[in-house]
Amino acid sequence: MKKRLIRFFYPREEFQKAYKPNEQEEAEGETLPALAFWAIEKGKAAAPDMDIYALEADWRALWKKTGKKPFENHNAAFIGYCKSAYKKANS
């Protein structure tokens, strides 16, 4: 029986830097935690036919733009944003 090699590929350093939060923001606690899987799924259901990852990027940008106020539940806030974005796109 032939042995198979398993190879792991890691992102290049420039991509790791691009997707890593700014060290100053991270130290000040000014980053949003990752969304839960169920929040992304509910966001997809709330905004069908829309790119959920683009909505997430827009939501995070809006959060930064509006002063980075802390959320009690960031998952629920994202789902609400998806609902309102879908209404605006289809009105």
PDB file of N, CA, C and O in Angstrom, chain B, residues numbered from 101:
ATOM      1  N   MET B 101       0.842  -1.169   0.000  1.00  0.00           N
ATOM      2  CA  MET B 101       0.000   0.000   0.000  1.00  0.00           C
ATOM      3  C   MET B 101       0.893   1.240   0.000  1.00  0.00           C
ATOM      4  O   MET B 101       1.861   1.330   0.756  1.00  0.00           O
ATOM      5  N   LYS B 102       0.549   2.182  -0.857  1.00  0.00           N
ATOM      6  CA  LYS B 102       1.349   3.388  -1.013  1.00  0.00           C
ATOM      7  C   LYS B 102       0.987   4.413   0.065  1.00  0.00           C
ATOM      8  O   LYS B 102      -0.187   4.679   0.322  1.00  0.00           O
ATOM      9  N   LYS B 103       2.018   4.978   0.686  1.00  0.00           N
ATOM     10  CA  LYS B 103       1.776   5.991   1.703  1.00  0.00           C
ATOM     11  C   LYS B 103       1.492   7.330   1.036  1.00  0.00           C
ATOM     12  O   LYS B 103       2.109   7.685   0.032  1.00  0.00           O
ATOM     13  N   ARG B 104       0.555   8.058   1.609  1.00  0.00           N
ATOM     14  CA  ARG B 104       0.234   9.383   1.105  1.00  0.00           C
ATOM     15  C   ARG B 104       0.805  10.429   2.049  1.00  0.00           C
ATOM     16  O   ARG B 104       0.763  10.290   3.271  1.00  0.00           O
ATOM     17  N   LEU B 105       1.329  11.458   1.452  1.00  0.00           N
ATOM     18  CA  LEU B 105       1.832  12.575   2.252  1.00  0.00           C
ATOM     19  C   LEU B 105       0.727  13.596   2.423  1.00  0.00           C
ATOM     20  O   LEU B 105      -0.010  13.894   1.484  1.00  0.00           O
ATOM     21  N   ILE B 106       0.621  14.117   3.599  1.00  0.00           N
ATOM     22  CA  ILE B 106      -0.339  15.179   3.858  1.00  0.00           C
ATOM     23  C   ILE B 106       0.439  16.479   3.943  1.00  0.00           C
ATOM     24  O   ILE B 106       1.386  16.613   4.717  1.00  0.00           O
ATOM     25  N   ARG B 107       0.017  17.424   3.134  1.00  0.00           N
ATOM     26  CA  ARG B 107       0.702  18.715   3.130  1.00  0.00           C
ATOM     27  C   ARG B 107      -0.246  19.787   3.645  1.00  0.00           C
ATOM     28  O   ARG B 107      -1.424  19.837   3.290  1.00  0.00           O
ATOM     29  N   PHE B 108       0.294  20.615   4.469  1.00  0.00           N
ATOM     30  CA  PHE B 108      -0.475  21.732   5.011  1.00  0.00           C
ATOM     31  C   PHE B 108       0.027  23.014   4.376  1.00  0.00           C
ATOM     32  O   PHE B 108       1.232  23.246   4.270  1.00  0.00           O
ATOM     33  N   PHE B 109      -0.907  23.835   3.961  1.00  0.00           N
ATOM     34  CA  PHE B 109      -0.555  25.113   3.366  1.00  0.00           C
ATOM     35  C   PHE B 109      -1.045  26.224   4.287  1.00  0.00           C
ATOM     36  O   PHE B 109      -2.199  26.236   4.716  1.00  0.00           O
ATOM     37  N   TYR B 110      -0.168  27.125   4.570  1.00  0.00           N
ATOM     38  CA  TYR B 110      -0.504  28.260   5.420  1.00  0.00           C
ATOM     39  C   TYR B 110      -0.457  29.530   4.587  1.00  0.00           C
ATOM     40  O   TYR B 110       0.323  29.615   3.638  1.00  0.00           O
ATOM     41  N   PRO B 111      -1.276  30.514   4.922  1.00  0.00           N
ATOM     42  CA  PRO B 111      -1.279  31.755   4.145  1.00  0.00           C
ATOM     43  C   PRO B 111       0.069  32.453   4.220  1.00  0.00           C
ATOM     44  O   PRO B 111       0.778  32.378   5.224  1.00  0.00           O
ATOM     45  N   ARG B 112       0.393  33.117   3.158  1.00  0.00           N
ATOM     46  CA  ARG B 112       1.643  33.858   3.150  1.00  0.00           C
ATOM     47  C   ARG B 112       1.600  34.985   4.156  1.00  0.00           C
ATOM     48  O   ARG B 112       0.533  35.415   4.594  1.00  0.00           O
ATOM     49  N   GLU B 113       2.770  35.450   4.512  1.00  0.00           N
ATOM     50  CA  GLU B 113       2.887  36.470   5.558  1.00  0.00           C
ATOM     51  C   GLU B 113       2.114  37.741   5.222  1.00  0.00           C
ATOM     52  O   GLU B 113       1.517  38.343   6.115  1.00  0.00           O
ATOM     53  N   GLU B 114       2.110  38.167   3.952  1.00  0.00           N
ATOM     54  CA  GLU B 114       1.399  39.400   3.603  1.00  0.00           C
ATOM     55  C   GLU B 114      -0.110  39.256   3.785  1.00  0.00           C
ATOM     56  O   GLU B 114      -0.785  40.234   4.106  1.00  0.00           O
ATOM     57  N   PHE B 115      -0.649  38.053   3.586  1.00  0.00           N
ATOM     58  CA  PHE B 115      -2.069  37.823   3.806  1.00  0.00           C
ATOM     59  C   PHE B 115      -2.386  37.752   5.293  1.00  0.00           C
ATOM     60  O   PHE B 115      -3.432  38.228   5.736  1.00  0.00           O
ATOM     61  N   GLN B 116      -1.479  37.156   6.061  1.00  0.00           N
ATOM     62  CA  GLN B 116      -1.682  37.103   7.504  1.00  0.00           C
ATOM     63  C   GLN B 116      -1.710  38.502   8.096  1.00  0.00           C
ATOM     64  O   GLN B 116      -2.509  38.782   8.990  1.00  0.00           O
ATOM     65  N   LYS B 117      -0.854  39.375   7.610  1.00  0.00           N
ATOM     66  CA  LYS B 117      -0.828  40.756   8.094  1.00  0.00           C
ATOM     67  C   LYS B 117      -2.096  41.497   7.695  1.00  0.00           C
ATOM     68  O   LYS B 117      -2.623  42.287   8.478  1.00  0.00           O
ATOM     69  N   ALA B 118      -2.589  41.252   6.492  1.00  0.00           N
ATOM     70  CA  ALA B 118      -3.773  41.954   6.002  1.00  0.00           C
ATOM     71  C   ALA B 118      -5.023  41.596   6.800  1.00  0.00           C
ATOM     72  O   ALA B 118      -5.894  42.443   6.998  1.00  0.00           O
ATOM     73  N   TYR B 119      -5.117  40.363   7.254  1.00  0.00           N
ATOM     74  CA  TYR B 119      -6.324  39.923   7.945  1.00  0.00           C
ATOM     75  C   TYR B 119      -6.198  39.944   9.473  1.00  0.00           C
ATOM     76  O   TYR B 119      -7.146  39.610  10.184  1.00  0.00           O
ATOM     77  N   LYS B 120      -5.041  40.332   9.962  1.00  0.00           N
ATOM     78  CA  LYS B 120      -4.838  40.417  11.405  1.00  0.00           C
ATOM     79  C   LYS B 120      -5.260  41.805  11.874  1.00  0.00           C
ATOM     80  O   LYS B 120      -4.947  42.794  11.212  1.00  0.00           O
ATOM     81  N   PRO B 121      -5.962  41.900  12.999  1.00  0.00           N
ATOM     82  CA  PRO B 121      -6.347  43.223  13.488  1.00  0.00           C
ATOM     83  C   PRO B 121      -5.126  44.068  13.823  1.00  0.00           C
ATOM     84  O   PRO B 121      -4.069  43.544  14.175  1.00  0.00           O
ATOM     85  N   ASN B 122      -5.283  45.348  13.712  1.00  0.00           N
ATOM     86  CA  ASN B 122      -4.241  46.287  14.059  1.00  0.00           C
ATOM     87  C   ASN B 122      -3.863  46.059  15.520  1.00  0.00           C
ATOM     88  O   ASN B 122      -4.747  45.892  16.361  1.00  0.00           O
ATOM     89  N   GLU B 123      -2.561  46.048  15.839  1.00  0.00           N
ATOM     90  CA  GLU B 123      -2.123  45.755  17.204  1.00  0.00           C
ATOM     91  C   GLU B 123      -2.662  46.773  18.205  1.00  0.00           C
ATOM     92  O   GLU B 123      -2.993  46.419  19.336  1.00  0.00           O
ATOM     93  N   GLN B 124      -2.750  48.035  17.789  1.00  0.00           N
ATOM     94  CA  GLN B 124      -3.277  49.070  18.686  1.00  0.00           C
ATOM     95  C   GLN B 124      -4.756  48.829  18.961  1.00  0.00           C
ATOM     96  O   GLN B 124      -5.199  48.923  20.106  1.00  0.00           O
ATOM     97  N   GLU B 125      -5.516  48.521  17.925  1.00  0.00           N
ATOM     98  CA  GLU B 125      -6.943  48.233  18.105  1.00  0.00           C
ATOM     99  C   GLU B 125      -7.137  47.007  18.976  1.00  0.00           C
ATOM    100  O   GLU B 125      -8.025  46.979  19.828  1.00  0.00           O
ATOM    101  N   GLU B 126      -6.307  45.991  18.764  1.00  0.00           N
ATOM    102  CA  GLU B 126      -6.428  44.763  19.536  1.00  0.00           C
ATOM    103  C   GLU B 126      -6.116  45.022  21.013  1.00  0.00           C
ATOM    104  O   GLU B 126      -6.777  44.472  21.893  1.00  0.00           O
ATOM    105  N   ALA B 127      -5.117  45.853  21.282  1.00  0.00           N
ATOM    106  CA  ALA B 127      -4.754  46.170  22.661  1.00  0.00           C
ATOM    107  C   ALA B 127      -5.848  46.980  23.353  1.00  0.00           C
ATOM    108  O   ALA B 127      -6.070  46.826  24.554  1.00  0.00           O
ATOM    109  N   GLU B 128      -6.528  47.837  22.604  1.00  0.00           N
ATOM    110  CA  GLU B 128      -7.584  48.669  23.174  1.00  0.00           C
ATOM    111  C   GLU B 128      -8.932  47.949  23.201  1.00  0.00           C
ATOM    112  O   GLU B 128      -9.911  48.487  23.718  1.00  0.00           O
ATOM    113  N   GLY B 129      -8.987  46.750  22.654  1.00  0.00           N
ATOM    114  CA  GLY B 129     -10.239  46.003  22.631  1.00  0.00           C
ATOM    115  C   GLY B 129     -11.228  46.552  21.619  1.00  0.00           C
ATOM    116  O   GLY B 129     -12.440  46.442  21.809  1.00  0.00           O
ATOM    117  N   GLU B 130     -10.720  47.141  20.546  1.00  0.00           N
ATOM    118  CA  GLU B 130     -11.577  47.782  19.563  1.00  0.00           C
ATOM    119  C   GLU B 130     -11.833  46.909  18.339  1.00  0.00           C
ATOM    120  O   GLU B 130     -11.983  47.422  17.230  1.00  0.00           O
ATOM    121  N   THR B 131     -11.882  45.629  18.530  1.00  0.00           N
ATOM    122  CA  THR B 131     -12.221  44.733  17.430  1.00  0.00           C
ATOM    123  C   THR B 131     -13.444  43.917  17.836  1.00  0.00           C
ATOM    124  O   THR B 131     -13.652  43.609  19.009  1.00  0.00           O
ATOM    125  N   LEU B 132     -14.230  43.583  16.847  1.00  0.00           N
ATOM    126  CA  LEU B 132     -15.391  42.727  17.110  1.00  0.00           C
ATOM    127  C   LEU B 132     -14.949  41.273  17.072  1.00  0.00           C
ATOM    128  O   LEU B 132     -14.123  40.900  16.239  1.00  0.00           O
ATOM    129  N   PRO B 133     -15.479  40.459  17.948  1.00  0.00           N
ATOM    130  CA  PRO B 133     -15.153  39.033  17.870  1.00  0.00           C
ATOM    131  C   PRO B 133     -15.792  38.410  16.630  1.00  0.00           C
ATOM    132  O   PRO B 133     -16.699  38.978  16.022  1.00  0.00           O
ATOM    133  N   ALA B 134     -15.306  37.257  16.285  1.00  0.00           N
ATOM    134  CA  ALA B 134     -15.852  36.548  15.125  1.00  0.00           C
ATOM    135  C   ALA B 134     -17.318  36.212  15.374  1.00  0.00           C
ATOM    136  O   ALA B 134     -17.740  35.994  16.509  1.00  0.00           O
ATOM    137  N   LEU B 135     -18.075  36.178  14.295  1.00  0.00           N
ATOM    138  CA  LEU B 135     -19.490  35.821  14.393  1.00  0.00           C
ATOM    139  C   LEU B 135     -19.633  34.320  14.591  1.00  0.00           C
ATOM    140  O   LEU B 135     -18.832  33.531  14.090  1.00  0.00           O
ATOM    141  N   ALA B 136     -20.653  33.945  15.321  1.00  0.00           N
ATOM    142  CA  ALA B 136     -20.953  32.531  15.508  1.00  0.00           C
ATOM    143  C   ALA B 136     -21.500  31.949  14.199  1.00  0.00           C
ATOM    144  O   ALA B 136     -22.073  32.668  13.379  1.00  0.00           O
ATOM    145  N   PHE B 137     -21.317  30.662  14.021  1.00  0.00           N
ATOM    146  CA  PHE B 137     -21.788  29.992  12.813  1.00  0.00           C
ATOM    147  C   PHE B 137     -23.284  30.189  12.629  1.00  0.00           C
ATOM    148  O   PHE B 137     -23.754  30.447  11.521  1.00  0.00           O
ATOM    149  N   TRP B 138     -24.033  30.065  13.726  1.00  0.00           N
ATOM    150  CA  TRP B 138     -25.485  30.192  13.635  1.00  0.00           C
ATOM    151  C   TRP B 138     -25.889  31.610  13.236  1.00  0.00           C
ATOM    152  O   TRP B 138     -26.918  31.794  12.586  1.00  0.00           O
ATOM    153  N   ALA B 139     -25.104  32.607  13.612  1.00  0.00           N
ATOM    154  CA  ALA B 139     -25.425  33.992  13.243  1.00  0.00           C
ATOM    155  C   ALA B 139     -25.258  34.201  11.739  1.00  0.00           C
ATOM    156  O   ALA B 139     -26.048  34.907  11.113  1.00  0.00           O
ATOM    157  N   ILE B 140     -24.243  33.592  11.175  1.00  0.00           N
ATOM    158  CA  ILE B 140     -24.042  33.688   9.724  1.00  0.00           C
ATOM    159  C   ILE B 140     -25.179  32.983   8.994  1.00  0.00           C
ATOM    160  O   ILE B 140     -25.687  33.490   7.994  1.00  0.00           O
ATOM    161  N   GLU B 141     -25.581  31.812   9.494  1.00  0.00           N
ATOM    162  CA  GLU B 141     -26.687  31.081   8.870  1.00  0.00           C
ATOM    163  C   GLU B 141     -28.001  31.862   8.969  1.00  0.00           C
ATOM    164  O   GLU B 141     -28.760  31.916   8.001  1.00  0.00           O
ATOM    165  N   LYS B 142     -28.275  32.462  10.124  1.00  0.00           N
ATOM    166  CA  LYS B 142     -29.494  33.260  10.267  1.00  0.00           C
ATOM    167  C   LYS B 142     -29.414  34.526   9.420  1.00  0.00           C
ATOM    168  O   LYS B 142     -30.430  34.997   8.909  1.00  0.00           O
ATOM    169  N   GLY B 143     -28.218  35.074   9.269  1.00  0.00           N
ATOM    170  CA  GLY B 143     -28.029  36.230   8.391  1.00  0.00           C
ATOM    171  C   GLY B 143     -28.326  35.875   6.944  1.00  0.00           C
ATOM    172  O   GLY B 143     -28.921  36.666   6.212  1.00  0.00           O
ATOM    173  N   LYS B 144     -27.908  34.678   6.531  1.00  0.00           N
ATOM    174  CA  LYS B 144     -28.206  34.211   5.168  1.00  0.00           C
ATOM    175  C   LYS B 144     -29.710  34.059   4.974  1.00  0.00           C
ATOM    176  O   LYS B 144     -30.239  34.385   3.911  1.00  0.00           O
ATOM    177  N   ALA B 145     -30.393  33.569   5.990  1.00  0.00           N
ATOM    178  CA  ALA B 145     -31.844  33.407   5.899  1.00  0.00           C
ATOM    179  C   ALA B 145     -32.554  34.756   5.903  1.00  0.00           C
ATOM    180  O   ALA B 145     -33.584  34.918   5.248  1.00  0.00           O
ATOM    181  N   ALA B 146     -32.012  35.717   6.632  1.00  0.00           N
ATOM    182  CA  ALA B 146     -32.631  37.047   6.711  1.00  0.00           C
ATOM    183  C   ALA B 146     -32.402  37.862   5.448  1.00  0.00           C
ATOM    184  O   ALA B 146     -33.193  38.749   5.126  1.00  0.00           O
ATOM    185  N   ALA B 147     -31.324  37.565   4.734  1.00  0.00           N
ATOM    186  CA  ALA B 147     -30.997  38.314   3.513  1.00  0.00           C
ATOM    187  C   ALA B 147     -30.645  37.338   2.388  1.00  0.00           C
ATOM    188  O   ALA B 147     -29.488  37.251   1.979  1.00  0.00           O
ATOM    189  N   PRO B 148     -31.644  36.605   1.888  1.00  0.00           N
ATOM    190  CA  PRO B 148     -31.359  35.653   0.813  1.00  0.00           C
ATOM    191  C   PRO B 148     -30.916  36.395  -0.452  1.00  0.00           C
ATOM    192  O   PRO B 148     -31.293  37.548  -0.665  1.00  0.00           O
ATOM    193  N   ASP B 149     -30.142  35.753  -1.257  1.00  0.00           N
ATOM    194  CA  ASP B 149     -29.635  36.291  -2.521  1.00  0.00           C
ATOM    195  C   ASP B 149     -28.656  37.449  -2.323  1.00  0.00           C
ATOM    196  O   ASP B 149     -28.344  38.157  -3.281  1.00  0.00           O
ATOM    197  N   MET B 150     -28.170  37.650  -1.106  1.00  0.00           N
ATOM    198  CA  MET B 150     -27.163  38.673  -0.856  1.00  0.00           C
ATOM    199  C   MET B 150     -25.894  37.987  -0.367  1.00  0.00           C
ATOM    200  O   MET B 150     -25.951  36.934   0.268  1.00  0.00           O
ATOM    201  N   ASP B 151     -24.754  38.589  -0.666  1.00  0.00           N
ATOM    202  CA  ASP B 151     -23.467  38.034  -0.252  1.00  0.00           C
ATOM    203  C   ASP B 151     -23.280  38.284   1.245  1.00  0.00           C
ATOM    204  O   ASP B 151     -23.080  39.421   1.670  1.00  0.00           O
ATOM    205  N   ILE B 152     -23.346  37.229   2.030  1.00  0.00           N
ATOM    206  CA  ILE B 152     -23.305  37.359   3.486  1.00  0.00           C
ATOM    207  C   ILE B 152     -21.967  37.894   3.968  1.00  0.00           C
ATOM    208  O   ILE B 152     -21.913  38.611   4.967  1.00  0.00           O
ATOM    209  N   TYR B 153     -20.885  37.556   3.270  1.00  0.00           N
ATOM    210  CA  TYR B 153     -19.565  38.004   3.700  1.00  0.00           C
ATOM    211  C   TYR B 153     -19.341  39.476   3.357  1.00  0.00           C
ATOM    212  O   TYR B 153     -18.627  40.177   4.074  1.00  0.00           O
ATOM    213  N   ALA B 154     -19.939  39.942   2.279  1.00  0.00           N
ATOM    214  CA  ALA B 154     -19.904  41.367   1.965  1.00  0.00           C
ATOM    215  C   ALA B 154     -20.730  42.139   2.977  1.00  0.00           C
ATOM    216  O   ALA B 154     -20.348  43.236   3.386  1.00  0.00           O
ATOM    217  N   LEU B 155     -21.864  41.573   3.384  1.00  0.00           N
ATOM    218  CA  LEU B 155     -22.676  42.202   4.427  1.00  0.00           C
ATOM    219  C   LEU B 155     -21.900  42.284   5.738  1.00  0.00           C
ATOM    220  O   LEU B 155     -21.971  43.293   6.441  1.00  0.00           O
ATOM    221  N   GLU B 156     -21.170  41.240   6.065  1.00  0.00           N
ATOM    222  CA  GLU B 156     -20.371  41.257   7.294  1.00  0.00           C
ATOM    223  C   GLU B 156     -19.300  42.342   7.223  1.00  0.00           C
ATOM    224  O   GLU B 156     -19.079  43.063   8.196  1.00  0.00           O
ATOM    225  N   ALA B 157     -18.639  42.459   6.084  1.00  0.00           N
ATOM    226  CA  ALA B 157     -17.608  43.491   5.922  1.00  0.00           C
ATOM    227  C   ALA B 157     -18.217  44.888   6.031  1.00  0.00           C
ATOM    228  O   ALA B 157     -17.635  45.772   6.661  1.00  0.00           O
ATOM    229  N   ASP B 158     -19.379  45.089   5.422  1.00  0.00           N
ATOM    230  CA  ASP B 158     -20.067  46.387   5.510  1.00  0.00           C
ATOM    231  C   ASP B 158     -20.476  46.689   6.950  1.00  0.00           C
ATOM    232  O   ASP B 158     -20.333  47.818   7.418  1.00  0.00           O
ATOM    233  N   TRP B 159     -20.981  45.680   7.644  1.00  0.00           N
ATOM    234  CA  TRP B 159     -21.407  45.849   9.032  1.00  0.00           C
ATOM    235  C   TRP B 159     -20.225  46.215   9.925  1.00  0.00           C
ATOM    236  O   TRP B 159     -20.343  47.096  10.777  1.00  0.00           O
ATOM    237  N   ARG B 160     -19.090  45.547   9.736  1.00  0.00           N
ATOM    238  CA  ARG B 160     -17.897  45.863  10.528  1.00  0.00           C
ATOM    239  C   ARG B 160     -17.384  47.268  10.210  1.00  0.00           C
ATOM    240  O   ARG B 160     -16.957  47.988  11.112  1.00  0.00           O
ATOM    241  N   ALA B 161     -17.422  47.663   8.933  1.00  0.00           N
ATOM    242  CA  ALA B 161     -16.989  49.008   8.549  1.00  0.00           C
ATOM    243  C   ALA B 161     -17.913  50.064   9.151  1.00  0.00           C
ATOM    244  O   ALA B 161     -17.448  51.109   9.607  1.00  0.00           O
ATOM    245  N   LEU B 162     -19.211  49.797   9.154  1.00  0.00           N
ATOM    246  CA  LEU B 162     -20.171  50.718   9.747  1.00  0.00           C
ATOM    247  C   LEU B 162     -19.936  50.844  11.249  1.00  0.00           C
ATOM    248  O   LEU B 162     -20.031  51.938  11.806  1.00  0.00           O
ATOM    249  N   TRP B 163     -19.633  49.736  11.899  1.00  0.00           N
ATOM    250  CA  TRP B 163     -19.348  49.748  13.332  1.00  0.00           C
ATOM    251  C   TRP B 163     -18.141  50.642  13.630  1.00  0.00           C
ATOM    252  O   TRP B 163     -18.166  51.432  14.574  1.00  0.00           O
ATOM    253  N   LYS B 164     -17.092  50.512  12.824  1.00  0.00           N
ATOM    254  CA  LYS B 164     -15.911  51.353  13.026  1.00  0.00           C
ATOM    255  C   LYS B 164     -16.228  52.821  12.758  1.00  0.00           C
ATOM    256  O   LYS B 164     -15.774  53.707  13.483  1.00  0.00           O
ATOM    257  N   LYS B 165     -17.010  53.067  11.712  1.00  0.00           N
ATOM    258  CA  LYS B 165     -17.334  54.435  11.309  1.00  0.00           C
ATOM    259  C   LYS B 165     -18.193  55.153  12.350  1.00  0.00           C
ATOM    260  O   LYS B 165     -18.059  56.363  12.537  1.00  0.00           O
ATOM    261  N   THR B 166     -19.065  54.419  13.022  1.00  0.00           N
ATOM    262  CA  THR B 166     -20.010  55.044  13.955  1.00  0.00           C
ATOM    263  C   THR B 166     -19.494  55.114  15.390  1.00  0.00           C
ATOM    264  O   THR B 166     -20.264  55.422  16.300  1.00  0.00           O
ATOM    265  N   GLY B 167     -18.241  54.843  15.607  1.00  0.00           N
ATOM    266  CA  GLY B 167     -17.672  55.063  16.930  1.00  0.00           C
ATOM    267  C   GLY B 167     -17.376  53.831  17.756  1.00  0.00           C
ATOM    268  O   GLY B 167     -17.016  53.958  18.926  1.00  0.00           O
ATOM    269  N   LYS B 168     -17.511  52.659  17.198  1.00  0.00           N
ATOM    270  CA  LYS B 168     -17.137  51.406  17.859  1.00  0.00           C
ATOM    271  C   LYS B 168     -17.809  51.212  19.217  1.00  0.00           C
ATOM    272  O   LYS B 168     -17.154  50.871  20.202  1.00  0.00           O
ATOM    273  N   LYS B 169     -19.100  51.431  19.255  1.00  0.00           N
ATOM    274  CA  LYS B 169     -19.837  51.222  20.501  1.00  0.00           C
ATOM    275  C   LYS B 169     -19.964  49.718  20.774  1.00  0.00           C
ATOM    276  O   LYS B 169     -20.217  48.942  19.853  1.00  0.00           O
ATOM    277  N   PRO B 170     -19.794  49.314  22.009  1.00  0.00           N
ATOM    278  CA  PRO B 170     -19.888  47.875  22.313  1.00  0.00           C
ATOM    279  C   PRO B 170     -21.324  47.362  22.187  1.00  0.00           C
ATOM    280  O   PRO B 170     -22.284  48.068  22.495  1.00  0.00           O
ATOM    281  N   PHE B 171     -21.443  46.132  21.732  1.00  0.00           N
ATOM    282  CA  PHE B 171     -22.740  45.477  21.597  1.00  0.00           C
ATOM    283  C   PHE B 171     -22.966  44.555  22.787  1.00  0.00           C
ATOM    284  O   PHE B 171     -22.024  43.975  23.326  1.00  0.00           O
ATOM    285  N   GLU B 172     -24.211  44.430  23.185  1.00  0.00           N
ATOM    286  CA  GLU B 172     -24.540  43.402  24.181  1.00  0.00           C
ATOM    287  C   GLU B 172     -24.455  42.034  23.527  1.00  0.00           C
ATOM    288  O   GLU B 172     -23.986  41.069  24.131  1.00  0.00           O
ATOM    289  N   ASN B 173     -24.916  41.962  22.282  1.00  0.00           N
ATOM    290  CA  ASN B 173     -24.888  40.705  21.539  1.00  0.00           C
ATOM    291  C   ASN B 173     -24.569  41.037  20.088  1.00  0.00           C
ATOM    292  O   ASN B 173     -25.453  41.424  19.324  1.00  0.00           O
ATOM    293  N   HIS B 174     -23.307  40.886  19.711  1.00  0.00           N
ATOM    294  CA  HIS B 174     -22.899  41.256  18.356  1.00  0.00           C
ATOM    295  C   HIS B 174     -23.501  40.342  17.289  1.00  0.00           C
ATOM    296  O   HIS B 174     -23.687  40.765  16.148  1.00  0.00           O
ATOM    297  N   ASN B 175     -23.805  39.096  17.646  1.00  0.00           N
ATOM    298  CA  ASN B 175     -24.438  38.185  16.684  1.00  0.00           C
ATOM    299  C   ASN B 175     -25.838  38.670  16.308  1.00  0.00           C
ATOM    300  O   ASN B 175     -26.207  38.682  15.133  1.00  0.00           O
ATOM    301  N   ALA B 176     -26.607  39.069  17.315  1.00  0.00           N
ATOM    302  CA  ALA B 176     -27.964  39.572  17.065  1.00  0.00           C
ATOM    303  C   ALA B 176     -27.920  40.894  16.296  1.00  0.00           C
ATOM    304  O   ALA B 176     -28.777  41.152  15.452  1.00  0.00           O
ATOM    305  N   ALA B 177     -26.926  41.723  16.588  1.00  0.00           N
ATOM    306  CA  ALA B 177     -26.785  42.997  15.871  1.00  0.00           C
ATOM    307  C   ALA B 177     -26.509  42.750  14.390  1.00  0.00           C
ATOM    308  O   ALA B 177     -27.026  43.467  13.533  1.00  0.00           O
ATOM    309  N   PHE B 178     -25.697  41.738  14.087  1.00  0.00           N
ATOM    310  CA  PHE B 178     -25.407  41.408  12.694  1.00  0.00           C
ATOM    311  C   PHE B 178     -26.652  40.906  11.974  1.00  0.00           C
ATOM    312  O   PHE B 178     -26.899  41.281  10.828  1.00  0.00           O
ATOM    313  N   ILE B 179     -27.423  40.075  12.627  1.00  0.00           N
ATOM    314  CA  ILE B 179     -28.652  39.559  12.010  1.00  0.00           C
ATOM    315  C   ILE B 179     -29.618  40.709  11.729  1.00  0.00           C
ATOM    316  O   ILE B 179     -30.250  40.747  10.674  1.00  0.00           O
ATOM    317  N   GLY B 180     -29.731  41.636  12.662  1.00  0.00           N
ATOM    318  CA  GLY B 180     -30.570  42.817  12.447  1.00  0.00           C
ATOM    319  C   GLY B 180     -30.075  43.660  11.291  1.00  0.00           C
ATOM    320  O   GLY B 180     -30.876  44.192  10.522  1.00  0.00           O
ATOM    321  N   TYR B 181     -28.762  43.790  11.156  1.00  0.00           N
ATOM    322  CA  TYR B 181     -28.201  44.531  10.032  1.00  0.00           C
ATOM    323  C   TYR B 181     -28.540  43.842   8.708  1.00  0.00           C
ATOM    324  O   TYR B 181     -28.852  44.515   7.725  1.00  0.00           O
ATOM    325  N   CYS B 182     -28.482  42.527   8.674  1.00  0.00           N
ATOM    326  CA  CYS B 182     -28.823  41.771   7.462  1.00  0.00           C
ATOM    327  C   CYS B 182     -30.279  42.011   7.079  1.00  0.00           C
ATOM    328  O   CYS B 182     -30.594  42.204   5.905  1.00  0.00           O
ATOM    329  N   LYS B 183     -31.160  41.999   8.066  1.00  0.00           N
ATOM    330  CA  LYS B 183     -32.592  42.236   7.798  1.00  0.00           C
ATOM    331  C   LYS B 183     -32.809  43.621   7.215  1.00  0.00           C
ATOM    332  O   LYS B 183     -33.537  43.776   6.234  1.00  0.00           O
ATOM    333  N   SER B 184     -32.177  44.640   7.817  1.00  0.00           N
ATOM    334  CA  SER B 184     -32.379  46.004   7.324  1.00  0.00           C
ATOM    335  C   SER B 184     -31.738  46.204   5.946  1.00  0.00           C
ATOM    336  O   SER B 184     -32.289  46.925   5.114  1.00  0.00           O
ATOM    337  N   ALA B 185     -30.591  45.581   5.695  1.00  0.00           N
ATOM    338  CA  ALA B 185     -29.944  45.694   4.383  1.00  0.00           C
ATOM    339  C   ALA B 185     -30.809  45.048   3.305  1.00  0.00           C
ATOM    340  O   ALA B 185     -30.901  45.557   2.188  1.00  0.00           O
ATOM    341  N   TYR B 186     -31.439  43.930   3.642  1.00  0.00           N
ATOM    342  CA  TYR B 186     -32.309  43.248   2.673  1.00  0.00           C
ATOM    343  C   TYR B 186     -33.535  44.089   2.372  1.00  0.00           C
ATOM    344  O   TYR B 186     -33.956  44.178   1.219  1.00  0.00           O
ATOM    345  N   LYS B 187     -34.117  44.711   3.401  1.00  0.00           N
ATOM    346  CA  LYS B 187     -35.277  45.577   3.185  1.00  0.00           C
ATOM    347  C   LYS B 187     -34.926  46.753   2.290  1.00  0.00           C
ATOM    348  O   LYS B 187     -35.687  47.100   1.388  1.00  0.00           O
ATOM    349  N   LYS B 188     -33.760  47.375   2.541  1.00  0.00           N
ATOM    350  CA  LYS B 188     -33.328  48.527   1.738  1.00  0.00           C
ATOM    351  C   LYS B 188     -33.075  48.105   0.291  1.00  0.00           C
ATOM    352  O   LYS B 188     -33.421  48.837  -0.636  1.00  0.00           O
ATOM    353  N   ALA B 189     -32.485  46.952   0.096  1.00  0.00           N
ATOM    354  CA  ALA B 189     -32.163  46.498  -1.260  1.00  0.00           C
ATOM    355  C   ALA B 189     -33.417  46.118  -2.045  1.00  0.00           C
ATOM    356  O   ALA B 189     -33.417  46.181  -3.275  1.00  0.00           O
ATOM    357  N   ASN B 190     -34.473  45.727  -1.354  1.00  0.00           N
ATOM    358  CA  ASN B 190     -35.677  45.269  -2.035  1.00  0.00           C
ATOM    359  C   ASN B 190     -36.880  46.195  -1.876  1.00  0.00           C
ATOM    360  O   ASN B 190     -38.022  45.769  -2.052  1.00  0.00           O
ATOM    361  N   SER B 191     -36.629  47.445  -1.546  1.00  0.00           N
ATOM    362  CA  SER B 191     -37.751  48.376  -1.415  1.00  0.00           C
ATOM    363  C   SER B 191     -37.800  49.339  -2.582  1.00  0.00           C
ATOM    364  O   SER B 191     -38.682  50.196  -2.638  1.00  0.00           O
TER     365      SER B 191
END
